GROMACS .gro file of C-alpha atoms in nm:
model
  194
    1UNK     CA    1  -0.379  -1.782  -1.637
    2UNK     CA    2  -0.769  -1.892  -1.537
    3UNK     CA    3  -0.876  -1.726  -1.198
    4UNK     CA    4  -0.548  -1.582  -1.058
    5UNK     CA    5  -0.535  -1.455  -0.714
    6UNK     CA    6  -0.379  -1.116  -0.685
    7UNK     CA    7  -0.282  -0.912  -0.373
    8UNK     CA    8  -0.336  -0.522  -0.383
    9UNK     CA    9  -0.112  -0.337  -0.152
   10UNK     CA   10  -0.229   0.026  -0.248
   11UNK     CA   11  -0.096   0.346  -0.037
   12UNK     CA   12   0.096   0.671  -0.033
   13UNK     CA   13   0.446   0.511   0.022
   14UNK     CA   14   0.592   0.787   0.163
   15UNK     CA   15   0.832   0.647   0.181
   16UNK     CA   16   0.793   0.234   0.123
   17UNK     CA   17   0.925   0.034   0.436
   18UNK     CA   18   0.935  -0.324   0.598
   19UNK     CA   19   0.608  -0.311   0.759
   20UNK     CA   20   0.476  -0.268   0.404
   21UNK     CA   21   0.654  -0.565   0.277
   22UNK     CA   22   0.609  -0.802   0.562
   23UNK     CA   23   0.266  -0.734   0.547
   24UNK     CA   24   0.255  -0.768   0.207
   25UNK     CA   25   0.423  -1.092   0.231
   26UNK     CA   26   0.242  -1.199   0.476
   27UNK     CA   27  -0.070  -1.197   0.293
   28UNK     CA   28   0.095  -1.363   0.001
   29UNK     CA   29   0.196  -1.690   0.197
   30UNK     CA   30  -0.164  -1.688   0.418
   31UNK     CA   31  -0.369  -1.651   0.102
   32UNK     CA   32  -0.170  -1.884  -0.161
   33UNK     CA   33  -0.153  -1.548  -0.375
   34UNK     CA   34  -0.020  -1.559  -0.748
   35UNK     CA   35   0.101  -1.165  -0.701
   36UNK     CA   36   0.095  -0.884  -0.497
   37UNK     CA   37   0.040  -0.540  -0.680
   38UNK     CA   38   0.220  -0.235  -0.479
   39UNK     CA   39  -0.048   0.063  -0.603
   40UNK     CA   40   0.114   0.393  -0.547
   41UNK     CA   41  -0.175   0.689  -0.564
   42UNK     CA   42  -0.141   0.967  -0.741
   43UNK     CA   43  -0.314   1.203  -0.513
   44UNK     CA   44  -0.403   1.028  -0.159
   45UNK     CA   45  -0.798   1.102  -0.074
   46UNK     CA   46  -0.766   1.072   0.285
   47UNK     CA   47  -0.482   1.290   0.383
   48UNK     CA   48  -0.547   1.669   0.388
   49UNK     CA   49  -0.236   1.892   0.467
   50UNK     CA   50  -0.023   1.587   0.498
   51UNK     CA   51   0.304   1.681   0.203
   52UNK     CA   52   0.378   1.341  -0.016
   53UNK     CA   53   0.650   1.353  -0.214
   54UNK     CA   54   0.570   1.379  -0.619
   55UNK     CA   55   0.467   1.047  -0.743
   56UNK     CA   56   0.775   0.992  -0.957
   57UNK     CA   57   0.971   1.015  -0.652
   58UNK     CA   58   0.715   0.722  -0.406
   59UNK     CA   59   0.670   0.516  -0.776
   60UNK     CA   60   1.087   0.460  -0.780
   61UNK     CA   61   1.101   0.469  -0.371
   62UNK     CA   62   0.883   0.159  -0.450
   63UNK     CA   63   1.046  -0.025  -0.729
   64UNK     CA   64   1.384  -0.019  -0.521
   65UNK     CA   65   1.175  -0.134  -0.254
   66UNK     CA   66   1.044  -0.470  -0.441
   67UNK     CA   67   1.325  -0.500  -0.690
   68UNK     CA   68   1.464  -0.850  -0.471
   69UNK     CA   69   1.063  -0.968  -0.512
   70UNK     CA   70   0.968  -1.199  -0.768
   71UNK     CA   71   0.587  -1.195  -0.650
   72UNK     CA   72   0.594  -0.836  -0.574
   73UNK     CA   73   0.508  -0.583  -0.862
   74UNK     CA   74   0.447  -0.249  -0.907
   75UNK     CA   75   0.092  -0.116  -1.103
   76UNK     CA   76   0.112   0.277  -1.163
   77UNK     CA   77  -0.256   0.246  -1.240
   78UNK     CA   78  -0.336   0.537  -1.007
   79UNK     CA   79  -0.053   0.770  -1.076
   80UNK     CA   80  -0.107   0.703  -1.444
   81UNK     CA   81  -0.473   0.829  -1.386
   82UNK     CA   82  -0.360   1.101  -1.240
   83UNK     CA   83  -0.582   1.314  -0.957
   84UNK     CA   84  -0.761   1.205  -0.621
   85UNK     CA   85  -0.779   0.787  -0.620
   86UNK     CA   86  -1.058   0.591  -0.478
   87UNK     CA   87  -1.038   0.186  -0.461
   88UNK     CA   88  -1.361   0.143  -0.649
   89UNK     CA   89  -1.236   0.339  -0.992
   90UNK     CA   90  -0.905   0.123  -0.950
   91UNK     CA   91  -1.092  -0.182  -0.897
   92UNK     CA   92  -1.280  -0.128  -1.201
   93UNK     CA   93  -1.028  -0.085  -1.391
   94UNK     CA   94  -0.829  -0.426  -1.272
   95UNK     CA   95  -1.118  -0.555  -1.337
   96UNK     CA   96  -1.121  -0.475  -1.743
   97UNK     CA   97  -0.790  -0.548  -1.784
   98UNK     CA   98  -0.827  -0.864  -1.583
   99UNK     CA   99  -1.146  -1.007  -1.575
  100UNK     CA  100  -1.122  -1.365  -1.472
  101UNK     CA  101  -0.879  -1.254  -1.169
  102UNK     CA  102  -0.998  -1.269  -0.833
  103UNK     CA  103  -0.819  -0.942  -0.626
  104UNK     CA  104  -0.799  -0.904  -0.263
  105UNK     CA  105  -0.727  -0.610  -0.118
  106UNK     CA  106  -0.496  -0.537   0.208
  107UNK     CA  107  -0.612  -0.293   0.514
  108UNK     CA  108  -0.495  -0.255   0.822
  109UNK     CA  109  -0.665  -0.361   1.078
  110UNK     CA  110  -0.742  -0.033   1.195
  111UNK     CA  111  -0.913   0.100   0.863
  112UNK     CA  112  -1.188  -0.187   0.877
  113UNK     CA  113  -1.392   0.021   1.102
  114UNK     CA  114  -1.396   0.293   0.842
  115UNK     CA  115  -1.528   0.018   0.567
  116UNK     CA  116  -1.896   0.205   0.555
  117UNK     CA  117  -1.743   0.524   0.471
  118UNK     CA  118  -1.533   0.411   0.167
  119UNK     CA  119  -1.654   0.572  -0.123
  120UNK     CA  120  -1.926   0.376  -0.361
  121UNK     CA  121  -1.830   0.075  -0.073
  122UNK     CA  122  -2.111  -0.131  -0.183
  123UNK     CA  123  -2.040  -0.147  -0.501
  124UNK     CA  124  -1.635  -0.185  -0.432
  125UNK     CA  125  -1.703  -0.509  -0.207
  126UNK     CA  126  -1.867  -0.677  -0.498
  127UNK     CA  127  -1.541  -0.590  -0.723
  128UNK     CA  128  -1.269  -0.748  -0.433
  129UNK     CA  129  -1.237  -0.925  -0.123
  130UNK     CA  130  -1.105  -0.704   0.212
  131UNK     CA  131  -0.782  -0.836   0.336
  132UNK     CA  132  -0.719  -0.745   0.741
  133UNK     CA  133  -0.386  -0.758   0.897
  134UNK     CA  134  -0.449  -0.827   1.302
  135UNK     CA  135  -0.323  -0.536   1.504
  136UNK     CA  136  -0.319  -0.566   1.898
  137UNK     CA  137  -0.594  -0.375   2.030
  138UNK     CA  138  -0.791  -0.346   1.744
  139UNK     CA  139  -1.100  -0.540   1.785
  140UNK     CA  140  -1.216  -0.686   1.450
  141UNK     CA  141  -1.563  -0.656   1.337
  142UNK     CA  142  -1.704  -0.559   1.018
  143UNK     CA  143  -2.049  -0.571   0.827
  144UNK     CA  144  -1.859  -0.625   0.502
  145UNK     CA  145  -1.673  -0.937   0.449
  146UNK     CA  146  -1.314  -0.929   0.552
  147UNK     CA  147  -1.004  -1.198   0.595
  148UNK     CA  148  -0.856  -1.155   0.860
  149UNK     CA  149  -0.472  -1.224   0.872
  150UNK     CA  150  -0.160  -1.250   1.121
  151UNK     CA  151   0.127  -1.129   1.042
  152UNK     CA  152   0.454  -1.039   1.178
  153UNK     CA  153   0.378  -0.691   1.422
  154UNK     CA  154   0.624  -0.380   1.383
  155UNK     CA  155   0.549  -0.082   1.489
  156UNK     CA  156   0.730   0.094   1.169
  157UNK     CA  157   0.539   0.452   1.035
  158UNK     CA  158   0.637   0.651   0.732
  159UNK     CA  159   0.573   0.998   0.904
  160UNK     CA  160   0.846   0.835   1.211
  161UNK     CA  161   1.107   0.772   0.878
  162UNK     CA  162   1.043   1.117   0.779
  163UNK     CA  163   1.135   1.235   1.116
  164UNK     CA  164   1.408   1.031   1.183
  165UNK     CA  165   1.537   1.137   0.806
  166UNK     CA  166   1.484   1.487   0.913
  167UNK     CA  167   1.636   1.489   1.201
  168UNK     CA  168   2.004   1.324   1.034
  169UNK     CA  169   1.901   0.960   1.227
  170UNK     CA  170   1.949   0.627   1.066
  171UNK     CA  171   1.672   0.462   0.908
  172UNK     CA  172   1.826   0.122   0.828
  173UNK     CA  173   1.659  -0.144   0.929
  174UNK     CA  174   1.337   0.050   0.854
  175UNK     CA  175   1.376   0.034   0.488
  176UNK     CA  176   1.492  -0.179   0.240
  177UNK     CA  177   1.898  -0.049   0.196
  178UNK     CA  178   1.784   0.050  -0.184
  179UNK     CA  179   1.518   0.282  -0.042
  180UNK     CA  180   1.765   0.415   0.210
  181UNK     CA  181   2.003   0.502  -0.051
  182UNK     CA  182   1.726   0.670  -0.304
  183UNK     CA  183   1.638   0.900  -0.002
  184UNK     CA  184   1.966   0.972   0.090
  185UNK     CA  185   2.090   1.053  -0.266
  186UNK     CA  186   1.823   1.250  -0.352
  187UNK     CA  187   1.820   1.432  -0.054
  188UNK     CA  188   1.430   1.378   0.051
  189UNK     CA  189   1.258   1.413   0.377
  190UNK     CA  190   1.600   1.634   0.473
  191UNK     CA  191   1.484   1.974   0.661
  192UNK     CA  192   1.421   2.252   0.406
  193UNK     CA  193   1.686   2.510   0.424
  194UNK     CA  194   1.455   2.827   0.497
   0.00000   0.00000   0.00000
């Protein structure tokens, strides 16, 4: 297929949860998008002392969490590479196994101020377009380009499902019911018995 548009919805997914896919949806609809690709990473670069689960564990959070999804698909690119991710080497790679493809990849609004300090960002704007979903209060400017686009606002977090997990409270509505049943049979995000 000649000059595809693909969606790249990368993160830790710890654990997967509606905000993801409504944003993720979102996008889809707003850009005319062939696919969205949900890119676990292996080894998240930007958060020190923060535990993720093992990849194994986010990669199958996330396949329950697309599974009712035609347009959504998952892309182990990252955990497959193993070690500390950064967009560019992913986007390089996309970019050999796809080259007539034409990726665009999702931030949150909040993370476009950061832009300059991606790593090798110069070269990685060249490789994909920036997708921006609106949040309140976040004023949008940028020196790279970026699309900017609305979407449905919930305040959902994976560190508050953690907590809520943690603390025995109910998470549905927050997840998608097959991600709520992975945690819950696998016992993850439970306290640790000391």
């Amino acid at each position: 297929m000649q000059g595809h548009q693909i969606g790249i919805l990368g993160g830790t997914f710890n654990p997967p949860h509606l905000g993801h896919l409504l944003v993720a949806e979102g996008v889809y609809n707003a850009l005319h998008l062939n696919k969205i690709l949900f890119i676990p990473d292996a080894t998240p670069p930007h958060i020190q002392g923060k535990h993720a689960l093992p990849a194994k564990e986010r990669v199958a959070m996330v396949k329950e969490a697309i599974a009712d999804n035609p347009h959504f698909c998952l892309d182990q690119i990252e955990v497959k590479r193993g070690g500390k991710s950064y967009t560019v080497d992913t986007m390089k790679e996309l970019k050999r196994r796809d080259p007539l493809a034409q990726y665009y990849f999702i931030i949150g609004a909040d993370m476009v101020n950061d832009l300059p300090n991606w790593h090798q960002i110069d070269e990685l704007v060249k490789l994909v377009t920036f997708v921006a979903v609106r949040r309140p209060g976040v004023t949008p400017q940028s020196q790279y380009p970026v699309i900017w686009v609305d979407v449905p606002q919930v305040a959902i977090s994976s560190s508050g499902i953690r907590r809520r997990v943690e603390k025995g409270e109910s998470i549905r509505y927050l997840v998608p019911d097959g991600v709520a049943a992975y945690i819950k049979e696998h016992h993850l995000y439970e306290k640790q018995h000391a």
